[in-house]
Coordinates of C-alpha atoms and ligand atoms in Angstrom, one line a residue:
M26 CA -18.8 41.7 14.3
E27 CA -16.9 44.3 12.3
S28 CA -15.7 41.8 9.7
L29 CA -19.3 40.4 9.4
Q30 CA -20.5 43.9 8.5
F31 CA -17.7 44.3 6.1
L32 CA -18.6 41.0 4.5
E33 CA -22.2 42.0 4.1
S34 CA -21.4 45.4 2.6
S35 CA -18.9 43.9 0.2
A36 CA -21.5 41.4 -1.0
N37 CA -24.0 44.2 -1.6
Q38 CA -21.5 46.2 -3.6
L39 CA -20.7 43.1 -5.6
R40 CA -24.3 42.5 -6.4
A41 CA -24.9 46.1 -7.4
Y42 CA -21.9 45.9 -9.7
A43 CA -23.1 42.6 -11.3
N44 CA -26.6 44.0 -11.9
S45 CA -25.4 47.2 -13.6
F46 CA -23.0 45.2 -15.7
L47 CA -25.7 42.8 -16.9
S48 CA -28.2 45.5 -17.6
R49 CA -25.7 47.1 -19.9
Y50 CA -24.6 44.0 -21.7
E51 CA -27.7 41.7 -22.0
P52 CA -26.8 40.1 -25.2
L53 CA -23.3 39.3 -23.9
A54 CA -24.9 37.8 -20.8
L55 CA -26.9 35.4 -23.0
F56 CA -23.7 34.5 -24.8
L57 CA -21.8 34.0 -21.4
A58 CA -24.5 31.8 -20.0
F59 CA -23.2 28.7 -21.6
P60 CA -19.6 28.9 -20.4
F61 CA -20.8 30.1 -17.1
S62 CA -23.0 27.0 -16.6
L63 CA -20.1 24.8 -17.6
V64 CA -18.0 26.5 -14.8
V65 CA -20.9 26.1 -12.4
G66 CA -21.2 22.4 -13.4
W67 CA -17.4 21.9 -12.9
F68 CA -17.5 23.6 -9.6
L69 CA -20.5 21.4 -8.4
Q70 CA -18.8 18.3 -9.5
S71 CA -15.5 19.3 -7.6
V72 CA -17.6 20.0 -4.5
G73 CA -19.3 16.6 -4.9
H74 CA -15.9 14.9 -5.3
S75 CA -14.5 16.6 -2.3
V76 CA -17.5 15.7 -0.1
H77 CA -17.2 12.1 -1.2
E78 CA -13.5 11.9 -0.4
K79 CA -13.2 14.2 2.7
G80 CA -16.8 14.2 4.0
L81 CA -19.2 17.2 4.1
K82 CA -17.8 18.8 7.3
T83 CA -14.2 19.0 6.0
T84 CA -15.3 20.3 2.6
V85 CA -17.4 23.0 4.1
L86 CA -14.7 23.9 6.6
G87 CA -12.0 23.9 3.9
F88 CA -14.1 26.2 1.7
I89 CA -14.9 28.6 4.7
M90 CA -11.2 28.7 5.7
C91 CA -10.1 29.2 2.2
S92 CA -12.5 32.1 1.6
I93 CA -12.0 33.7 5.0
K94 CA -8.4 34.4 4.1
F95 CA -9.5 36.8 1.4
V96 CA -11.1 39.1 4.0
P97 CA -8.5 42.0 4.4
G98 CA -6.4 41.5 7.6
V99 CA -7.5 37.9 8.2
K100 CA -4.6 36.4 6.3
N101 CA -2.0 38.6 8.2
Y102 CA -3.7 37.7 11.5
I103 CA -3.5 34.0 10.7
D104 CA 0.1 34.2 9.5
A105 CA 1.1 36.0 12.8
E106 CA -0.7 33.4 14.9
K107 CA 0.9 30.6 12.8
K108 CA 4.4 32.1 13.4
K109 CA 3.8 32.2 17.1
V110 CA 3.0 28.5 17.1
V111 CA 6.0 27.6 14.9
D112 CA 8.3 29.7 17.2
K113 CA 7.0 27.9 20.2
L114 CA 7.5 24.4 18.6
Q115 CA 11.1 25.5 17.6
S116 CA 12.0 26.8 21.1
N117 CA 10.9 23.5 22.6
S118 CA 12.7 21.3 20.0
K119 CA 15.9 23.4 20.1
S120 CA 16.0 22.9 16.3
K121 CA 16.0 26.5 15.1
R122 CA 18.3 27.0 12.2
G123 CA 21.1 29.7 12.7
N124 CA 22.4 30.5 16.1
G125 CA 26.0 30.6 15.1
W126 CA 25.9 27.6 12.8
R127 CA 28.7 27.6 10.2
T128 CA 27.7 28.6 6.7
E129 CA 31.1 28.4 4.9
L130 CA 34.1 26.1 4.8
P131 CA 37.0 26.9 7.1
V132 CA 39.8 28.4 5.0
V133 CA 42.4 26.4 6.8
G134 CA 41.1 22.9 7.4
L135 CA 41.1 21.6 10.9
G136 CA 42.7 18.2 10.1
V137 CA 42.3 15.7 12.9
G138 CA 41.4 18.6 15.2
V139 CA 37.9 18.3 13.7
L140 CA 37.4 15.2 15.8
E141 CA 37.7 17.1 19.1
K142 CA 35.3 19.7 17.7
M143 CA 32.8 16.9 17.1
R144 CA 33.2 15.4 20.5
E145 CA 32.4 18.8 21.9
D146 CA 29.2 19.1 19.9
K147 CA 28.2 15.6 20.9
R148 CA 28.8 16.4 24.6
N149 CA 26.1 19.2 24.2
D150 CA 23.5 16.7 22.9
V151 CA 20.8 15.8 25.5
V152 CA 21.0 12.5 27.4
W153 CA 19.1 9.8 25.4
Q154 CA 20.5 6.7 27.2
G155 CA 17.5 4.9 28.6
K156 CA 15.3 8.0 28.2
C157 CA 13.9 7.7 24.6
S158 CA 10.9 5.8 23.3
G159 CA 12.3 3.7 20.6
T160 CA 15.1 5.7 18.9
V161 CA 18.2 3.7 20.0
Y162 CA 17.4 0.0 20.3
I163 CA 20.9 -1.4 21.2
G164 CA 21.4 -1.9 24.9
G165 CA 24.2 -0.9 27.2
S166 CA 26.8 1.8 26.8
E167 CA 27.7 3.6 23.6
T168 CA 31.4 2.9 23.9
E169 CA 31.4 -0.9 24.4
G170 CA 29.7 -4.2 23.6
H171 CA 27.4 -4.3 20.6
F172 CA 27.8 -0.6 19.9
S173 CA 31.6 -0.9 19.4
L174 CA 31.2 -4.1 17.3
I175 CA 28.8 -2.3 14.9
N176 CA 31.2 0.7 14.7
E177 CA 34.1 -1.5 13.9
A178 CA 32.2 -3.4 11.3
C179 CA 31.0 -0.2 9.6
S180 CA 34.4 1.5 9.6
M181 CA 35.9 -1.6 8.0
F182 CA 33.6 -1.0 5.0
A183 CA 33.2 2.7 5.1
H184 CA 34.3 3.3 1.5
T185 CA 32.4 0.5 -0.2
N186 CA 29.4 0.9 -2.6
P187 CA 27.3 -2.0 -3.7
L188 CA 26.4 -0.1 -6.9
H189 CA 29.8 -1.3 -8.1
M190 CA 28.9 -5.0 -7.8
D191 CA 32.1 -6.1 -9.7
V192 CA 34.4 -4.4 -7.1
F193 CA 32.8 -5.0 -3.7
H194 CA 31.9 -8.7 -3.7
S195 CA 31.9 -8.8 0.0
V196 CA 29.1 -6.3 0.6
V197 CA 27.1 -7.7 -2.3
K198 CA 27.2 -11.0 -0.5
F199 CA 26.4 -9.4 2.9
E200 CA 23.3 -7.8 1.4
A201 CA 22.1 -11.1 -0.1
E202 CA 22.6 -12.8 3.2
V203 CA 20.9 -10.1 5.3
V204 CA 17.9 -10.4 3.0
A205 CA 18.0 -14.2 3.1
M206 CA 18.3 -14.4 6.8
T207 CA 15.4 -11.9 7.3
A208 CA 13.2 -13.7 4.8
A209 CA 13.8 -16.9 6.7
L210 CA 12.4 -15.3 9.8
M211 CA 9.3 -14.4 7.7
G212 CA 8.6 -17.9 6.6
S213 CA 10.6 -18.1 3.3
Q214 CA 11.7 -21.7 4.3
E215 CA 8.1 -22.9 4.3
K216 CA 7.6 -25.3 1.4
S217 CA 4.4 -23.7 0.1
Y218 CA 6.4 -20.9 -1.4
G219 CA 9.0 -22.9 -3.2
G220 CA 11.8 -20.6 -2.2
Q221 CA 10.4 -17.6 -4.2
I222 CA 10.7 -14.9 -1.5
C223 CA 13.1 -12.2 -2.5
G224 CA 14.0 -8.7 -1.5
N225 CA 16.6 -5.9 -1.1
M226 CA 18.1 -3.8 1.7
T227 CA 17.0 -0.2 1.8
S228 CA 17.8 2.9 3.8
G229 CA 15.0 2.4 6.3
G230 CA 11.4 1.5 6.9
T231 CA 10.1 4.4 4.8
E232 CA 12.2 3.4 1.8
S233 CA 11.1 -0.2 2.1
I234 CA 7.4 0.9 2.2
L235 CA 7.9 3.4 -0.7
L236 CA 9.3 0.6 -2.8
A237 CA 6.7 -2.0 -1.9
V238 CA 4.0 0.5 -2.8
K239 CA 5.7 1.4 -6.1
S240 CA 6.2 -2.2 -7.0
S241 CA 2.6 -3.1 -6.1
R242 CA 1.3 -0.2 -8.2
D243 CA 3.2 -1.2 -11.3
F244 CA 2.6 -4.9 -10.8
M245 CA -1.2 -4.2 -10.6
K246 CA -0.9 -2.0 -13.7
A247 CA 0.7 -4.9 -15.6
R248 CA -1.6 -7.5 -14.3
K249 CA -5.0 -5.7 -14.2
G250 CA -4.4 -2.6 -16.2
I251 CA -5.1 -0.3 -13.3
V252 CA -4.0 3.2 -14.2
R253 CA -5.7 5.3 -11.5
P254 CA -4.4 3.4 -8.5
E255 CA -5.9 3.6 -5.0
M256 CA -4.7 2.0 -1.7
I257 CA -6.5 1.5 1.6
I258 CA -4.8 1.7 4.9
P259 CA -5.9 1.5 8.5
Q260 CA -5.8 4.8 10.5
S261 CA -2.9 3.2 12.5
A262 CA -0.6 2.6 9.5
H263 CA 2.5 4.6 9.4
S264 CA 2.8 8.0 7.7
A265 CA 5.2 6.5 5.1
Y266 CA 2.1 5.3 3.1
D267 CA 1.0 9.0 2.9
K268 CA 4.4 9.8 1.5
A269 CA 4.2 6.9 -0.9
A270 CA 0.8 8.1 -2.1
Q271 CA 2.1 11.6 -2.6
Y272 CA 5.3 10.6 -4.3
F273 CA 3.7 8.0 -6.6
N274 CA 0.3 9.6 -7.3
I275 CA -1.9 7.0 -5.7
K276 CA -5.2 7.8 -4.1
L277 CA -5.1 7.0 -0.3
W278 CA -8.0 5.9 1.8
R279 CA -7.2 6.0 5.5
V280 CA -10.0 4.1 7.2
P281 CA -11.0 3.9 11.0
V282 CA -9.7 1.0 13.1
N283 CA -12.1 -1.3 15.2
T284 CA -12.8 -0.9 18.9
E285 CA -9.6 -3.0 19.6
F286 CA -7.5 -0.4 17.6
Q287 CA -6.8 -3.0 14.9
A288 CA -7.4 -2.8 11.2
D289 CA -11.1 -3.2 10.5
T290 CA -11.4 -5.6 7.6
A291 CA -15.1 -4.8 7.1
S292 CA -14.4 -1.1 6.7
I293 CA -11.5 -1.7 4.4
R294 CA -13.7 -3.9 2.2
R295 CA -16.1 -1.0 1.8
Y296 CA -13.4 1.0 0.0
V297 CA -12.3 -1.7 -2.4
N298 CA -13.0 -0.9 -6.0
K299 CA -11.7 -1.7 -9.4
N300 CA -8.8 0.7 -8.9
T301 CA -7.6 -0.8 -5.6
I302 CA -4.0 -2.0 -5.8
L303 CA -3.0 -2.5 -2.2
I304 CA -4.2 -2.9 1.3
V305 CA -2.0 -2.7 4.4
G306 CA -1.7 -4.4 7.8
S307 CA 0.9 -3.7 10.5
A308 CA 2.5 -6.2 12.9
P309 CA 2.4 -4.2 15.0
G310 CA 1.3 -0.7 14.2
F311 CA 3.5 2.1 15.4
P312 CA 0.9 4.1 17.6
H313 CA -0.4 1.4 19.9
G314 CA 1.8 -1.7 19.2
I315 CA -1.2 -3.7 18.2
I316 CA -1.1 -6.4 15.5
D317 CA -3.7 -6.2 12.7
P318 CA -5.6 -9.3 11.7
I319 CA -3.2 -10.3 9.0
E320 CA -5.0 -13.6 8.1
E321 CA -8.3 -11.7 7.6
L322 CA -6.6 -9.1 5.4
G323 CA -5.0 -11.9 3.5
K324 CA -8.3 -13.4 2.6
L325 CA -9.7 -10.0 1.6
A326 CA -6.6 -9.4 -0.7
L327 CA -7.0 -12.9 -2.2
S328 CA -10.7 -12.5 -2.9
Y329 CA -10.2 -9.2 -4.8
D330 CA -6.8 -10.2 -6.3
I331 CA -5.0 -7.2 -4.9
C332 CA -1.7 -6.8 -3.0
L333 CA -1.3 -7.0 0.7
H334 CA 1.7 -5.3 2.4
V335 CA 2.6 -6.3 6.0
D336 CA 4.4 -3.6 7.8
L337 CA 6.9 -5.4 10.1
C338 CA 9.2 -2.4 10.5
L339 CA 8.9 -2.7 14.3
G340 CA 7.9 -6.3 14.7
G341 CA 10.2 -8.0 12.2
F342 CA 13.0 -8.7 14.7
V343 CA 10.7 -9.4 17.7
L344 CA 7.6 -11.4 16.6
P345 CA 9.4 -14.4 15.2
F346 CA 11.3 -14.8 18.4
A347 CA 8.4 -13.9 20.7
S348 CA 6.3 -16.6 19.0
K349 CA 9.1 -19.2 19.5
L350 CA 9.3 -18.1 23.2
G351 CA 5.5 -18.9 23.6
Y352 CA 4.1 -15.4 23.7
P353 CA 0.6 -15.4 22.0
I354 CA 1.4 -13.9 18.7
P355 CA -1.1 -14.3 15.8
L356 CA 0.1 -15.2 12.3
F357 CA 2.0 -12.3 10.6
D358 CA 4.3 -13.7 7.9
F359 CA 4.5 -15.1 4.4
T360 CA 2.8 -18.3 5.6
V361 CA -0.4 -16.2 5.5
Q362 CA -2.0 -16.6 2.1
G363 CA -2.4 -13.3 0.3
V364 CA 0.7 -11.4 1.7
T365 CA 2.6 -10.0 -1.3
S366 CA 5.2 -7.8 0.4
M367 CA 6.8 -6.8 3.7
S368 CA 9.0 -4.2 5.3
V369 CA 11.4 -5.3 8.1
D370 CA 13.6 -2.8 9.8
V371 CA 17.0 -4.1 10.8
H372 CA 17.9 -0.8 12.3
K373 CA 15.2 -1.1 15.0
Y374 CA 15.0 -4.4 17.0
G375 CA 17.5 -6.0 14.6
L376 CA 20.1 -3.8 16.4
A377 CA 21.8 -2.8 13.2
P378 CA 23.2 0.7 12.5
K379 CA 20.6 3.4 11.4
G380 CA 19.8 3.3 7.7
T381 CA 19.0 -0.4 7.3
S382 CA 15.8 -2.2 6.5
V383 CA 14.7 -5.0 4.2
V384 CA 11.8 -5.0 1.7
L385 CA 10.6 -8.5 0.8
Y386 CA 8.3 -9.8 -1.9
K387 CA 6.3 -13.0 -2.3
N388 CA 8.0 -13.6 -5.7
H389 CA 10.3 -12.2 -8.4
E390 CA 7.4 -11.2 -10.7
I391 CA 6.4 -8.5 -8.2
R392 CA 9.9 -7.4 -7.3
K393 CA 10.9 -6.8 -10.9
H394 CA 8.6 -3.8 -10.9
Q395 CA 10.9 -2.2 -8.2
F396 CA 13.9 -2.0 -10.4
V397 CA 14.7 0.7 -12.9
A398 CA 16.6 0.0 -16.1
V399 CA 18.0 2.8 -18.3
T400 CA 19.1 1.8 -21.8
E401 CA 19.6 5.2 -23.6
W402 CA 22.0 7.0 -21.3
T403 CA 25.4 8.1 -22.6
G404 CA 26.7 6.9 -19.3
G405 CA 26.1 3.4 -20.3
L406 CA 23.5 0.8 -19.6
Y407 CA 22.3 1.3 -16.1
V408 CA 20.1 -0.7 -13.7
S409 CA 19.5 0.0 -10.0
P410 CA 17.4 -1.9 -7.5
T411 CA 16.3 0.7 -5.0
I412 CA 15.8 4.5 -4.7
A413 CA 19.4 5.4 -4.0
G414 CA 22.0 5.0 -6.7
S415 CA 25.2 4.8 -4.7
R416 CA 24.6 3.0 -1.5
P417 CA 26.5 2.8 1.8
G418 CA 28.2 -0.5 1.9
N419 CA 29.2 0.2 5.5
L420 CA 25.6 0.0 6.7
I421 CA 25.0 -3.3 4.9
A422 CA 28.2 -4.6 6.6
G423 CA 26.9 -3.3 9.9
A424 CA 23.6 -5.0 9.6
W425 CA 25.3 -8.2 8.6
A426 CA 27.6 -7.9 11.6
A427 CA 24.6 -7.3 13.9
M428 CA 22.7 -10.3 12.8
M429 CA 25.7 -12.7 12.8
A430 CA 27.0 -11.5 16.1
I431 CA 23.6 -11.8 17.9
G432 CA 22.3 -15.0 16.3
L433 CA 19.1 -16.7 17.0
E434 CA 19.8 -17.3 20.7
G435 CA 20.8 -13.6 21.1
Y436 CA 17.6 -12.3 19.6
L437 CA 15.6 -14.8 21.7
E438 CA 17.2 -13.5 24.9
N439 CA 16.8 -9.8 23.8
T440 CA 13.1 -10.5 23.0
R441 CA 12.4 -12.1 26.3
E442 CA 14.0 -9.1 28.1
I443 CA 12.1 -6.4 26.3
M444 CA 8.8 -8.3 26.4
E445 CA 9.1 -8.8 30.2
A446 CA 10.1 -5.1 30.6
S447 CA 7.1 -4.0 28.6
K448 CA 4.8 -6.3 30.7
R449 CA 6.1 -4.6 33.8
I450 CA 5.5 -1.2 32.3
Q451 CA 1.9 -2.3 31.4
R452 CA 1.3 -3.4 34.9
G453 CA 2.8 -0.2 36.4
V454 CA 0.6 2.0 34.1
Q455 CA -2.5 -0.1 35.0
N456 CA -1.7 0.7 38.7
I457 CA -1.9 4.4 38.1
H458 CA -5.6 4.8 38.1
E459 CA -5.7 8.1 36.2
L460 CA -4.2 6.4 33.2
S461 CA -5.6 3.8 30.9
I462 CA -3.8 1.7 28.3
I463 CA -5.0 1.9 24.7
G464 CA -6.1 -1.6 23.5
R465 CA -4.2 -4.7 24.3
P466 CA -0.5 -4.2 23.4
D467 CA 0.8 -7.3 21.6
M468 CA 4.5 -6.5 21.7
T469 CA 6.8 -3.8 23.2
I470 CA 4.9 -0.6 22.7
V471 CA 2.7 0.6 25.6
A472 CA 0.3 3.5 24.7
F473 CA -1.8 5.2 27.3
G474 CA -4.2 8.1 27.8
S475 CA -6.4 9.5 30.5
N476 CA -10.1 10.4 30.9
V477 CA -9.3 12.7 33.9
L478 CA -6.1 14.4 33.1
D479 CA -4.6 16.2 30.0
I480 CA -2.1 13.4 29.0
F481 CA 0.0 16.0 27.1
E482 CA 0.6 17.8 30.4
V483 CA 1.8 14.5 31.8
N484 CA 4.0 14.2 28.8
D485 CA 5.4 17.7 29.4
I486 CA 6.3 16.9 33.0
M487 CA 7.9 13.7 31.8
S488 CA 9.9 15.7 29.3
S489 CA 11.2 18.0 32.0
K490 CA 12.4 14.8 33.8
G491 CA 14.4 14.0 30.6
W492 CA 12.1 11.5 29.0
H493 CA 11.3 11.6 25.3
L494 CA 8.0 9.9 24.7
N495 CA 5.8 9.9 21.6
A496 CA 2.6 12.0 21.6
L497 CA -0.3 10.3 19.7
Q498 CA -3.7 11.5 18.6
K499 CA -7.1 10.1 18.0
P500 CA -7.4 9.4 20.9
N501 CA -4.9 11.8 22.7
S502 CA -2.3 9.5 24.3
I503 CA 1.4 9.0 24.6
H504 CA 3.5 5.8 24.2
I505 CA 6.8 4.3 25.1
C506 CA 8.5 1.9 22.7
V507 CA 10.5 -0.4 25.0
T508 CA 14.0 -1.1 24.0
L509 CA 17.0 -2.8 25.6
Q510 CA 17.9 0.7 26.9
H511 CA 14.9 0.5 29.2
V512 CA 15.4 -2.8 30.8
P513 CA 17.4 -1.4 33.7
V514 CA 15.2 1.7 34.1
V515 CA 11.6 0.4 34.2
D516 CA 11.2 1.3 37.9
D517 CA 12.7 4.8 37.3
F518 CA 10.2 5.2 34.4
L519 CA 7.2 4.2 36.5
K520 CA 8.3 6.4 39.4
D521 CA 8.6 9.5 37.2
L522 CA 5.3 8.7 35.5
K523 CA 3.5 8.4 38.8
E524 CA 5.0 11.6 39.9
S525 CA 4.1 13.4 36.7
V526 CA 0.5 12.3 37.0
Q527 CA 0.4 13.6 40.6
T528 CA 1.9 16.9 39.5
V529 CA -0.7 17.4 36.8
K530 CA -3.4 16.4 39.3
D531 CA -2.2 19.0 41.8
N532 CA -1.9 21.7 39.2
P533 CA -5.2 21.9 37.2
G534 CA -5.0 24.0 34.1
P535 CA -2.1 24.4 31.7
I536 CA 1.3 24.2 33.4
S537 CA 3.3 26.8 31.5
G538 CA 6.3 26.0 29.3
G539 CA 5.4 22.8 27.5
L540 CA 3.9 21.8 24.3
A541 CA 0.6 20.5 25.7
P542 CA -1.6 23.5 24.8
I543 CA -0.3 23.3 21.2
Y544 CA -0.9 19.6 20.9
G545 CA -4.3 20.0 22.5
A546 CA -5.2 22.8 20.1
A547 CA -3.8 21.1 17.0
G548 CA -5.9 18.0 17.8
K549 CA -9.1 20.1 18.0
M550 CA -8.4 22.4 15.0
P551 CA -11.0 21.5 12.4
D552 CA -9.0 23.0 9.6
R553 CA -6.5 20.2 9.0
A554 CA -4.9 22.0 6.1
M555 CA -3.8 24.7 8.5
V556 CA -2.3 22.2 10.9
G557 CA -0.4 20.8 7.9
E558 CA 0.8 24.3 7.0
L559 CA 2.1 24.7 10.5
L560 CA 4.1 21.5 10.3
I561 CA 5.6 22.5 7.0
D562 CA 6.6 26.0 8.3
F563 CA 8.2 24.3 11.3
M564 CA 10.2 22.0 9.1
D565 CA 11.1 24.8 6.7
N566 CA 12.6 26.8 9.5
S567 CA 14.4 23.8 11.1
C568 CA 16.6 22.5 8.3
Ligands
PLP607 C1 9.5 2.9 12.1 C2 8.3 2.5 11.3 C3 8.2 2.7 10.0 C4 9.1 3.7 9.2 O1 10.4 3.4 9.4 P1 11.6 4.5 9.2 O2 12.8 3.6 9.5 O3 11.5 5.4 10.3 O4 11.6 5.0 7.9 C5 7.2 2.3 9.3 N1 6.2 1.5 9.9 C6 6.4 1.2 11.2 C7 5.3 0.3 11.8 C8 7.4 1.7 12.0 O5 7.5 1.4 13.3

């Protein structure tokens, strides 16, 4: 109430001031009318633009939120509230910077003693074995089996760097073979492509996506002269496309999915215009594990002569095998006409060390736009394929070791195990009547929400039991991405989930301590810019 009165009296003061000013300087007012109308015109155009892009509601809200911060006291109040939320997030994630962390070199080095210190830190980490959605995809214990094999392979090549092609032939060959073997899983051996599919290893799914977007942008510029590039992605596509859009100055349209939570080809079509360079489909999408209709998207891409990226970061080392095993998997690979690039993570279901992914292109003409050549540097002629300059040869060696050690039969067996485990989890979730599964999961991600309970409260109780699941929004839900770590603990998971649902049912209202109220509030906050600021503050205080 008080601030309203304040607003009103300030507005009156302003008006009085403007009137007295104008009455004194009438000729000047006439003179100023022209630039003033230009400014008003510019303002109206920006508003129109914003309404077109973000919708009327978001624009008006953005304007109100922006102006309200100029009212004395409001900004301080908002900042204090923001700090509370950030502190809460931090206390839950245990990621607050400081707390006795070292800030300078030890004067006397610890020598091999450092290893014992590291073991001590590692012992203080939380238990992740069998408890995390996704995260660690290799099965079994960390000190044996495939884990040990990867460690040994990596340590053998710890000091190599494929930037120096003339020195480290072995890792250059490993990279080429990892790419070729991955491409073969994606249909490169099909005759229709004449062996054109090519690619590179990258540091992860995000880098593969960044590169595919960058190459598509420059390919479309060369081919169609597009200089104000736009791309269209389904709401379920990974956040890496937002990163790409921001880094590479591309306008991003994130459009709603259909009732099956798949990319909606018709709504994507509505956003296609002469500046469109790229559309995206995921196989499957990270949130709900559902495969987008890649064939339909391929037709759309072909009909407008634009690029289509298929995101197989999660599915690349599952779908080809699931298909062979007879699970109903729609087409997802380069055999679909119109697909121009792909991202396939080896460090997820490929069971390679973290920091390994493959970006693939339909042909060399597109991939050439990924490379950077520098001709005028005093350091010599320079050409580099991916974002990093020096690259870790050990990870390439580790990925090669993983693929060669497991082989086709190994991946088939792994796929069967995780597909069956996720079917059991799906059935178990269906048997908990308060919960409902989002869409029809195609692979090994099971997402579920509730119409009767706060699903984020259920997530908090699961967290207190040691589980690390993913919280999703639009609609509010959580998911588990099933890995080999979960195969032996499916029943434990379902038992804990059932108990957690019961606990939330028995204790209506927020159960103190968890993040549920924050997730709930963040989902409902109409000012999305503010939610973004909260996330940035959280990150700024965490690293
Ligand atoms: C994991 C994932 C990514 C991003 O991969 P990072 O390796 O985390 O960079 C992109 N898309 C999908 C579908 C993913 O699951």
